[in-house]
Amino acid sequence: MNTHSLAALTCAASVLLTACAFPTAEFGPTNYDSSGTVPCSRDGHDKVCGYRLINKGDGSSEIWLANFQHGAPFYRVLQYQSHHFTSRDGTRVTTQHHNSQWLVSLNRREETYQIPDSAL
């Protein structure tokens, strides 16, 4: 096998493995009430994350925050109700509220989002 064929085979295998590694990837809601960006941090790297918010009509909201984990798309889904945040997947959430802004932390501050009151 020549080196070009081996390189092509290696590339094809890595594409298949990547696709198989994230078989349940979610792409976020297509119907939402608002969207925008918020400051966020993951593993100490500051960036900006997009969000989509769905108002549930009972005063609660579901917030889909786009992030990247190991190069693959990843959504952190938070529920907000009565000034409390929870994570859809059960990850422990801590919050601080200051100057009309929430600092939402997960995984002992490995992952943070700065969500303004106006977004909710």
Tab-separated table of N, CA, C and O in Angstrom:
chain	number	residue	atom	x	y	z
A	1	MET	N	0.852	-1.175	0.000
A	1	MET	CA	0.000	0.000	0.000
A	1	MET	C	0.892	1.230	0.000
A	1	MET	O	1.820	1.332	0.788
A	2	ASN	N	0.614	2.152	-0.922
A	2	ASN	CA	1.454	3.341	-0.967
A	2	ASN	C	1.064	4.314	0.151
A	2	ASN	O	0.028	4.176	0.780
A	3	THR	N	1.897	5.321	0.381
A	3	THR	CA	1.668	6.241	1.500
A	3	THR	C	0.420	7.089	1.303
A	3	THR	O	-0.247	7.451	2.277
A	4	HIS	N	0.038	7.401	0.059
A	4	HIS	CA	-1.179	8.174	-0.180
A	4	HIS	C	-2.420	7.370	0.204
A	4	HIS	O	-3.354	7.901	0.798
A	5	SER	N	-2.425	6.080	-0.144
A	5	SER	CA	-3.561	5.220	0.201
A	5	SER	C	-3.661	5.048	1.711
A	5	SER	O	-4.747	5.068	2.281
A	6	LEU	N	-2.517	4.886	2.364
A	6	LEU	CA	-2.502	4.732	3.814
A	6	LEU	C	-2.999	6.012	4.493
A	6	LEU	O	-3.799	5.957	5.425
A	7	ALA	N	-2.583	7.162	3.992
A	7	ALA	CA	-3.031	8.434	4.554
A	7	ALA	C	-4.532	8.602	4.364
A	7	ALA	O	-5.243	9.042	5.269
A	8	ALA	N	-5.044	8.240	3.191
A	8	ALA	CA	-6.479	8.354	2.931
A	8	ALA	C	-7.270	7.414	3.836
A	8	ALA	O	-8.313	7.783	4.376
A	9	LEU	N	-6.774	6.198	4.024
A	9	LEU	CA	-7.431	5.230	4.892
A	9	LEU	C	-7.429	5.712	6.347
A	9	LEU	O	-8.437	5.618	7.047
A	10	THR	N	-6.321	6.260	6.789
A	10	THR	CA	-6.214	6.787	8.154
A	10	THR	C	-7.193	7.936	8.347
A	10	THR	O	-7.881	8.019	9.362
A	11	CYS	N	-7.287	8.819	7.377
A	11	CYS	CA	-8.209	9.959	7.443
A	11	CYS	C	-9.651	9.463	7.503
A	11	CYS	O	-10.440	9.922	8.314
A	12	ALA	N	-9.998	8.521	6.638
A	12	ALA	CA	-11.363	7.989	6.618
A	12	ALA	C	-11.706	7.332	7.948
A	12	ALA	O	-12.795	7.503	8.485
A	13	ALA	N	-10.766	6.587	8.514
A	13	ALA	CA	-10.998	5.937	9.800
A	13	ALA	C	-11.202	6.963	10.902
A	13	ALA	O	-12.070	6.807	11.759
A	14	SER	N	-10.427	8.047	10.887
A	14	SER	CA	-10.575	9.052	11.937
A	14	SER	C	-11.916	9.778	11.812
A	14	SER	O	-12.541	10.109	12.809
A	15	VAL	N	-12.388	9.998	10.590
A	15	VAL	CA	-13.704	10.620	10.393
A	15	VAL	C	-14.793	9.709	10.930
A	15	VAL	O	-15.703	10.143	11.632
A	16	LEU	N	-14.710	8.435	10.633
A	16	LEU	CA	-15.708	7.486	11.130
A	16	LEU	C	-15.683	7.398	12.644
A	16	LEU	O	-16.725	7.366	13.290
A	17	LEU	N	-14.503	7.359	13.228
A	17	LEU	CA	-14.399	7.279	14.687
A	17	LEU	C	-14.952	8.529	15.345
A	17	LEU	O	-15.626	8.451	16.369
A	18	THR	N	-14.692	9.688	14.762
A	18	THR	CA	-15.218	10.934	15.318
A	18	THR	C	-16.733	10.926	15.246
A	18	THR	O	-17.421	11.289	16.189
A	19	ALA	N	-17.284	10.509	14.116
A	19	ALA	CA	-18.736	10.474	13.969
A	19	ALA	C	-19.349	9.487	14.951
A	19	ALA	O	-20.407	9.742	15.517
A	20	CYS	N	-18.698	8.380	15.189
A	20	CYS	CA	-19.216	7.380	16.115
A	20	CYS	C	-19.057	7.805	17.567
A	20	CYS	O	-19.815	7.372	18.424
A	21	ALA	N	-18.071	8.627	17.848
A	21	ALA	CA	-17.822	9.026	19.234
A	21	ALA	C	-18.911	9.950	19.769
A	21	ALA	O	-19.100	10.054	20.965
A	22	PHE	N	-19.658	10.617	18.912
A	22	PHE	CA	-20.692	11.561	19.345
A	22	PHE	C	-22.030	11.230	18.681
A	22	PHE	O	-22.624	12.057	18.021
A	23	PRO	N	-22.541	10.000	18.875
A	23	PRO	CA	-23.747	9.603	18.150
A	23	PRO	C	-25.007	10.306	18.626
A	23	PRO	O	-25.989	10.350	17.912
A	24	THR	N	-25.009	10.870	19.825
A	24	THR	CA	-26.218	11.498	20.343
A	24	THR	C	-26.076	13.006	20.412
A	24	THR	O	-26.712	13.655	21.225
A	25	ALA	N	-25.249	13.580	19.570
A	25	ALA	CA	-25.047	15.031	19.574
A	25	ALA	C	-26.366	15.737	19.317
A	25	ALA	O	-27.141	15.344	18.461
A	26	GLU	N	-26.624	16.764	20.117
A	26	GLU	CA	-27.815	17.577	19.930
A	26	GLU	C	-27.405	18.870	19.243
A	26	GLU	O	-26.315	19.367	19.447
A	27	PHE	N	-28.288	19.420	18.466
A	27	PHE	CA	-27.968	20.623	17.724
A	27	PHE	C	-28.764	21.835	18.193
A	27	PHE	O	-28.777	22.850	17.539
A	28	GLY	N	-29.409	21.726	19.325
A	28	GLY	CA	-30.137	22.842	19.890
A	28	GLY	C	-31.517	22.992	19.284
A	28	GLY	O	-31.830	22.407	18.254
A	29	PRO	N	-32.340	23.787	19.934
A	29	PRO	CA	-33.708	23.958	19.451
A	29	PRO	C	-33.753	24.805	18.182
A	29	PRO	O	-32.955	25.718	18.003
A	30	THR	N	-34.680	24.485	17.315
A	30	THR	CA	-34.867	25.291	16.111
A	30	THR	C	-35.937	26.361	16.331
A	30	THR	O	-35.989	27.331	15.604
A	31	ASN	N	-36.801	26.172	17.317
A	31	ASN	CA	-37.793	27.178	17.706
A	31	ASN	C	-37.424	27.698	19.089
A	31	ASN	O	-37.372	26.917	20.045
A	32	TYR	N	-37.171	28.984	19.197
A	32	TYR	CA	-36.760	29.574	20.464
A	32	TYR	C	-37.246	31.011	20.529
A	32	TYR	O	-37.616	31.611	19.519
A	33	ASP	N	-37.266	31.559	21.745
A	33	ASP	CA	-37.803	32.903	21.960
A	33	ASP	C	-36.750	33.997	21.840
A	33	ASP	O	-37.073	35.122	21.471
A	34	SER	N	-35.520	33.710	22.185
A	34	SER	CA	-34.446	34.694	22.033
A	34	SER	C	-33.121	33.965	21.878
A	34	SER	O	-33.002	32.782	22.190
A	35	SER	N	-32.130	34.709	21.394
A	35	SER	CA	-30.795	34.141	21.221
A	35	SER	C	-29.783	35.274	21.298
A	35	SER	O	-30.132	36.444	21.213
A	36	GLY	N	-28.537	34.906	21.484
A	36	GLY	CA	-27.468	35.887	21.559
A	36	GLY	C	-26.186	35.222	21.978
A	36	GLY	O	-26.012	34.012	21.781
A	37	THR	N	-25.292	35.985	22.570
A	37	THR	CA	-24.029	35.453	23.062
A	37	THR	C	-23.806	35.916	24.493
A	37	THR	O	-24.307	36.974	24.901
A	38	VAL	N	-23.075	35.119	25.247
A	38	VAL	CA	-22.708	35.455	26.622
A	38	VAL	C	-21.239	35.084	26.841
A	38	VAL	O	-20.739	34.142	26.226
A	39	PRO	N	-20.553	35.815	27.726
A	39	PRO	CA	-19.186	35.402	28.082
A	39	PRO	C	-19.236	34.040	28.765
A	39	PRO	O	-20.144	33.752	29.557
A	40	CYS	N	-18.271	33.205	28.454
A	40	CYS	CA	-18.217	31.877	29.065
A	40	CYS	C	-16.753	31.452	29.204
A	40	CYS	O	-15.861	32.053	28.621
A	41	SER	N	-16.545	30.419	29.973
A	41	SER	CA	-15.203	29.894	30.163
A	41	SER	C	-15.306	28.386	30.337
A	41	SER	O	-16.225	27.886	30.976
A	42	ARG	N	-14.383	27.669	29.749
A	42	ARG	CA	-14.324	26.220	29.909
A	42	ARG	C	-12.873	25.841	30.119
A	42	ARG	O	-12.018	26.175	29.311
A	43	ASP	N	-12.609	25.177	31.227
A	43	ASP	CA	-11.252	24.749	31.566
A	43	ASP	C	-10.258	25.904	31.550
A	43	ASP	O	-9.133	25.771	31.078
A	44	GLY	N	-10.705	27.096	32.006
A	44	GLY	CA	-9.825	28.251	32.109
A	44	GLY	C	-9.642	29.054	30.840
A	44	GLY	O	-8.892	30.019	30.816
A	45	HIS	N	-10.309	28.662	29.759
A	45	HIS	CA	-10.189	29.379	28.490
A	45	HIS	C	-11.428	30.247	28.295
A	45	HIS	O	-12.531	29.736	28.100
A	46	ASP	N	-11.245	31.573	28.345
A	46	ASP	CA	-12.360	32.501	28.171
A	46	ASP	C	-12.756	32.589	26.706
A	46	ASP	O	-11.902	32.616	25.822
A	47	LYS	N	-14.061	32.642	26.468
A	47	LYS	CA	-14.576	32.772	25.115
A	47	LYS	C	-15.988	33.327	25.174
A	47	LYS	O	-16.462	33.747	26.220
A	48	VAL	N	-16.663	33.317	24.075
A	48	VAL	CA	-18.042	33.763	23.979
A	48	VAL	C	-18.860	32.570	23.480
A	48	VAL	O	-18.467	31.905	22.518
A	49	CYS	N	-19.977	32.312	24.143
A	49	CYS	CA	-20.829	31.190	23.768
A	49	CYS	C	-22.191	31.702	23.302
A	49	CYS	O	-22.761	32.602	23.912
A	50	GLY	N	-22.690	31.119	22.245
A	50	GLY	CA	-24.032	31.447	21.786
A	50	GLY	C	-25.062	30.759	22.671
A	50	GLY	O	-24.784	29.728	23.281
A	51	TYR	N	-26.240	31.356	22.744
A	51	TYR	CA	-27.317	30.714	23.496
A	51	TYR	C	-28.639	30.848	22.750
A	51	TYR	O	-28.811	31.722	21.904
A	52	ARG	N	-29.539	29.947	23.072
A	52	ARG	CA	-30.932	29.997	22.621
A	52	ARG	C	-31.787	29.788	23.863
A	52	ARG	O	-31.523	28.894	24.660
A	53	LEU	N	-32.810	30.611	24.009
A	53	LEU	CA	-33.654	30.551	25.196
A	53	LEU	C	-35.090	30.248	24.794
A	53	LEU	O	-35.608	30.828	23.838
A	54	ILE	N	-35.689	29.321	25.516
A	54	ILE	CA	-37.092	28.964	25.311
A	54	ILE	C	-37.851	29.327	26.579
A	54	ILE	O	-37.542	28.813	27.659
A	55	ASN	N	-38.820	30.244	26.463
A	55	ASN	CA	-39.682	30.577	27.594
A	55	ASN	C	-40.766	29.515	27.694
A	55	ASN	O	-41.435	29.217	26.714
A	56	LYS	N	-40.934	28.958	28.888
A	56	LYS	CA	-41.903	27.886	29.084
A	56	LYS	C	-43.326	28.386	29.341
A	56	LYS	O	-44.251	27.611	29.388
A	57	GLY	N	-43.480	29.702	29.571
A	57	GLY	CA	-44.807	30.250	29.780
A	57	GLY	C	-45.269	30.265	31.232
A	57	GLY	O	-46.266	30.876	31.566
A	58	ASP	N	-44.555	29.589	32.096
A	58	ASP	CA	-44.910	29.553	33.523
A	58	ASP	C	-43.887	30.311	34.365
A	58	ASP	O	-43.791	30.114	35.562
A	59	GLY	N	-43.101	31.158	33.709
A	59	GLY	CA	-42.054	31.901	34.404
A	59	GLY	C	-40.709	31.201	34.372
A	59	GLY	O	-39.711	31.737	34.820
A	60	SER	N	-40.670	29.991	33.837
A	60	SER	CA	-39.400	29.266	33.740
A	60	SER	C	-38.883	29.333	32.309
A	60	SER	O	-39.625	29.639	31.372
A	61	SER	N	-37.596	29.045	32.164
A	61	SER	CA	-36.942	29.069	30.854
A	61	SER	C	-35.992	27.895	30.731
A	61	SER	O	-35.508	27.364	31.729
A	62	GLU	N	-35.722	27.527	29.500
A	62	GLU	CA	-34.692	26.541	29.199
A	62	GLU	C	-33.663	27.262	28.343
A	62	GLU	O	-34.017	27.905	27.351
A	63	ILE	N	-32.403	27.188	28.739
A	63	ILE	CA	-31.331	27.910	28.060
A	63	ILE	C	-30.348	26.900	27.477
A	63	ILE	O	-29.770	26.101	28.213
A	64	TRP	N	-30.165	26.956	26.171
A	64	TRP	CA	-29.214	26.097	25.483
A	64	TRP	C	-27.975	26.930	25.201
A	64	TRP	O	-28.037	27.900	24.452
A	65	LEU	N	-26.846	26.571	25.812
A	65	LEU	CA	-25.593	27.307	25.664
A	65	LEU	C	-24.630	26.487	24.810
A	65	LEU	O	-24.281	25.361	25.162
A	66	ALA	N	-24.212	27.052	23.687
A	66	ALA	CA	-23.311	26.349	22.774
A	66	ALA	C	-21.887	26.452	23.284
A	66	ALA	O	-21.436	27.508	23.702
A	67	ASN	N	-21.185	25.348	23.240
A	67	ASN	CA	-19.799	25.297	23.660
A	67	ASN	C	-19.130	24.217	22.821
A	67	ASN	O	-19.777	23.538	22.044
A	68	PHE	N	-17.851	24.054	22.979
A	68	PHE	CA	-17.158	22.993	22.271
A	68	PHE	C	-16.370	22.164	23.266
A	68	PHE	O	-15.740	22.694	24.168
A	69	GLN	N	-16.489	20.873	23.125
A	69	GLN	CA	-15.819	19.936	24.007
A	69	GLN	C	-15.035	18.973	23.137
A	69	GLN	O	-15.623	18.247	22.349
A	70	HIS	N	-13.732	19.005	23.260
A	70	HIS	CA	-12.856	18.135	22.465
A	70	HIS	C	-13.104	18.317	20.969
A	70	HIS	O	-13.089	17.367	20.213
A	71	GLY	N	-13.397	19.570	20.542
A	71	GLY	CA	-13.582	19.862	19.137
A	71	GLY	C	-14.951	19.519	18.585
A	71	GLY	O	-15.231	19.773	17.424
A	72	ALA	N	-15.827	18.936	19.392
A	72	ALA	CA	-17.166	18.576	18.918
A	72	ALA	C	-18.194	19.540	19.506
A	72	ALA	O	-18.005	20.051	20.602
A	73	PRO	N	-19.285	19.798	18.794
A	73	PRO	CA	-20.307	20.685	19.341
A	73	PRO	C	-20.899	20.095	20.622
A	73	PRO	O	-21.060	18.888	20.740
A	74	PHE	N	-21.207	20.960	21.547
A	74	PHE	CA	-21.703	20.541	22.851
A	74	PHE	C	-22.671	21.613	23.338
A	74	PHE	O	-22.389	22.799	23.216
A	75	TYR	N	-23.818	21.218	23.806
A	75	TYR	CA	-24.762	22.160	24.392
A	75	TYR	C	-24.927	21.872	25.868
A	75	TYR	O	-25.179	20.735	26.261
A	76	ARG	N	-24.781	22.911	26.671
A	76	ARG	CA	-25.099	22.833	28.091
A	76	ARG	C	-26.531	23.340	28.204
A	76	ARG	O	-26.832	24.451	27.779
A	77	VAL	N	-27.415	22.529	28.716
A	77	VAL	CA	-28.816	22.927	28.837
A	77	VAL	C	-29.123	23.199	30.304
A	77	VAL	O	-28.968	22.327	31.155
A	78	LEU	N	-29.530	24.446	30.565
A	78	LEU	CA	-29.880	24.869	31.919
A	78	LEU	C	-31.366	25.180	31.993
A	78	LEU	O	-31.945	25.680	31.032
A	79	GLN	N	-31.958	24.876	33.142
A	79	GLN	CA	-33.317	25.306	33.420
A	79	GLN	C	-33.243	26.444	34.422
A	79	GLN	O	-32.419	26.408	35.344
A	80	TYR	N	-34.089	27.448	34.222
A	80	TYR	CA	-34.136	28.605	35.114
A	80	TYR	C	-35.574	28.773	35.586
A	80	TYR	O	-36.499	28.828	34.774
A	81	GLN	N	-35.751	28.823	36.907
A	81	GLN	CA	-37.080	29.057	37.477
A	81	GLN	C	-36.924	29.636	38.870
A	81	GLN	O	-36.114	29.140	39.675
A	82	SER	N	-37.671	30.692	39.145
A	82	SER	CA	-37.696	31.325	40.474
A	82	SER	C	-36.286	31.660	40.971
A	82	SER	O	-35.935	31.346	42.113
A	83	HIS	N	-35.470	32.259	40.110
A	83	HIS	CA	-34.109	32.683	40.460
A	83	HIS	C	-33.182	31.518	40.812
A	83	HIS	O	-32.209	31.701	41.534
A	84	HIS	N	-33.468	30.335	40.273
A	84	HIS	CA	-32.620	29.164	40.494
A	84	HIS	C	-32.299	28.510	39.149
A	84	HIS	O	-33.164	28.413	38.280
A	85	PHE	N	-31.079	28.057	39.014
A	85	PHE	CA	-30.642	27.333	37.821
A	85	PHE	C	-30.389	25.879	38.181
A	85	PHE	O	-29.858	25.570	39.252
A	86	THR	N	-30.747	24.992	37.270
A	86	THR	CA	-30.385	23.582	37.375
A	86	THR	C	-29.880	23.144	36.002
A	86	THR	O	-30.166	23.782	34.987
A	87	SER	N	-29.148	22.056	35.979
A	87	SER	CA	-28.631	21.513	34.731
A	87	SER	C	-29.476	20.311	34.328
A	87	SER	O	-29.810	19.467	35.165
A	88	ARG	N	-29.822	20.237	33.059
A	88	ARG	CA	-30.661	19.134	32.588
A	88	ARG	C	-30.018	17.776	32.842
A	88	ARG	O	-30.702	16.801	33.133
A	89	ASP	N	-28.691	17.705	32.781
A	89	ASP	CA	-28.030	16.413	32.962
A	89	ASP	C	-27.663	16.120	34.414
A	89	ASP	O	-27.017	15.127	34.710
A	90	GLY	N	-28.083	16.994	35.351
A	90	GLY	CA	-27.847	16.744	36.769
A	90	GLY	C	-26.519	17.255	37.293
A	90	GLY	O	-26.212	17.078	38.474
A	91	THR	N	-25.707	17.879	36.447
A	91	THR	CA	-24.436	18.443	36.902
A	91	THR	C	-24.713	19.504	37.958
A	91	THR	O	-25.635	20.302	37.820
A	92	ARG	N	-23.922	19.513	39.008
A	92	ARG	CA	-24.099	20.476	40.097
A	92	ARG	C	-23.881	21.896	39.585
A	92	ARG	O	-22.906	22.181	38.894
A	93	VAL	N	-24.808	22.792	39.934
A	93	VAL	CA	-24.770	24.181	39.508
A	93	VAL	C	-24.648	25.083	40.726
A	93	VAL	O	-25.363	24.896	41.709
A	94	THR	N	-23.740	26.051	40.673
A	94	THR	CA	-23.674	27.096	41.692
A	94	THR	C	-23.833	28.430	40.988
A	94	THR	O	-23.453	28.577	39.825
A	95	THR	N	-24.425	29.394	41.693
A	95	THR	CA	-24.675	30.691	41.071
A	95	THR	C	-24.333	31.830	42.022
A	95	THR	O	-24.343	31.664	43.242
A	96	GLN	N	-24.042	32.951	41.423
A	96	GLN	CA	-23.887	34.226	42.123
A	96	GLN	C	-24.618	35.259	41.286
A	96	GLN	O	-24.586	35.188	40.053
A	97	HIS	N	-25.264	36.198	41.957
A	97	HIS	CA	-25.972	37.253	41.235
A	97	HIS	C	-25.422	38.592	41.690
A	97	HIS	O	-25.354	38.879	42.883
A	98	HIS	N	-24.998	39.420	40.727
A	98	HIS	CA	-24.407	40.716	41.037
A	98	HIS	C	-24.600	41.644	39.845
A	98	HIS	O	-24.346	41.244	38.698
A	99	ASN	N	-25.039	42.883	40.120
A	99	ASN	CA	-25.214	43.889	39.065
A	99	ASN	C	-26.036	43.379	37.874
A	99	ASN	O	-25.622	43.480	36.716
A	100	SER	N	-27.186	42.794	38.175
A	100	SER	CA	-28.107	42.314	37.125
A	100	SER	C	-27.494	41.252	36.223
A	100	SER	O	-27.819	41.155	35.040
A	101	GLN	N	-26.599	40.462	36.773
A	101	GLN	CA	-25.957	39.405	35.990
A	101	GLN	C	-25.745	38.169	36.847
A	101	GLN	O	-25.353	38.263	38.007
A	102	TRP	N	-25.986	37.012	36.266
A	102	TRP	CA	-25.762	35.734	36.930
A	102	TRP	C	-24.416	35.163	36.494
A	102	TRP	O	-24.101	35.147	35.308
A	103	LEU	N	-23.654	34.687	37.448
A	103	LEU	CA	-22.474	33.877	37.150
A	103	LEU	C	-22.871	32.445	37.480
A	103	LEU	O	-23.082	32.105	38.644
A	104	VAL	N	-23.033	31.646	36.461
A	104	VAL	CA	-23.463	30.255	36.610
A	104	VAL	C	-22.243	29.367	36.428
A	104	VAL	O	-21.576	29.422	35.393
A	105	SER	N	-21.934	28.569	37.441
A	105	SER	CA	-20.746	27.710	37.413
A	105	SER	C	-21.156	26.250	37.511
A	105	SER	O	-22.059	25.895	38.265
A	106	LEU	N	-20.443	25.407	36.787
A	106	LEU	CA	-20.664	23.963	36.817
A	106	LEU	C	-19.321	23.271	36.975
A	106	LEU	O	-18.287	23.810	36.593
A	107	ASN	N	-19.363	22.079	37.517
A	107	ASN	CA	-18.145	21.277	37.679
A	107	ASN	C	-17.058	22.039	38.425
A	107	ASN	O	-15.923	22.135	37.971
A	108	ARG	N	-17.432	22.582	39.574
A	108	ARG	CA	-16.477	23.320	40.419
A	108	ARG	C	-15.761	24.427	39.657
A	108	ARG	O	-14.550	24.560	39.700
A	109	ARG	N	-16.518	25.191	38.898
A	109	ARG	CA	-16.047	26.355	38.156
A	109	ARG	C	-15.184	25.999	36.945
A	109	ARG	O	-14.533	26.867	36.371
A	110	GLU	N	-15.173	24.738	36.526
A	110	GLU	CA	-14.473	24.395	35.291
A	110	GLU	C	-15.206	24.964	34.087
A	110	GLU	O	-14.626	25.144	33.022
A	111	GLU	N	-16.483	25.230	34.273
A	111	GLU	CA	-17.337	25.725	33.200
A	111	GLU	C	-18.184	26.857	33.785
A	111	GLU	O	-18.863	26.659	34.783
A	112	THR	N	-18.120	28.052	33.190
A	112	THR	CA	-18.897	29.191	33.704
A	112	THR	C	-19.576	29.936	32.563
A	112	THR	O	-19.078	29.959	31.433
A	113	TYR	N	-20.701	30.555	32.907
A	113	TYR	CA	-21.469	31.367	31.966
A	113	TYR	C	-21.910	32.623	32.690
A	113	TYR	O	-22.363	32.546	33.826
A	114	GLN	N	-21.798	33.769	32.042
A	114	GLN	CA	-22.266	35.043	32.600
A	114	GLN	C	-23.546	35.413	31.867
A	114	GLN	O	-23.514	35.824	30.712
A	115	ILE	N	-24.667	35.249	32.560
A	115	ILE	CA	-25.973	35.430	31.936
A	115	ILE	C	-26.641	36.674	32.513
A	115	ILE	O	-26.960	36.708	33.697
A	116	PRO	N	-26.885	37.690	31.678
A	116	PRO	CA	-27.537	38.902	32.181
A	116	PRO	C	-29.032	38.648	32.431
A	116	PRO	O	-29.655	37.832	31.764
A	117	ASP	N	-29.580	39.370	33.415
A	117	ASP	CA	-31.011	39.277	33.689
A	117	ASP	C	-31.834	39.526	32.438
A	117	ASP	O	-32.862	38.899	32.218
A	118	SER	N	-31.369	40.450	31.601
A	118	SER	CA	-32.115	40.811	30.390
A	118	SER	C	-32.268	39.636	29.420
A	118	SER	O	-33.182	39.626	28.601
A	119	ALA	N	-31.399	38.638	29.498
A	119	ALA	CA	-31.494	37.467	28.633
A	119	ALA	C	-32.588	36.520	29.094
A	119	ALA	O	-33.088	35.706	28.324
A	120	LEU	N	-32.949	36.627	30.376
A	120	LEU	CA	-33.943	35.715	30.926
A	120	LEU	C	-35.329	36.291	30.808
A	120	LEU	O	-36.314	35.702	30.972
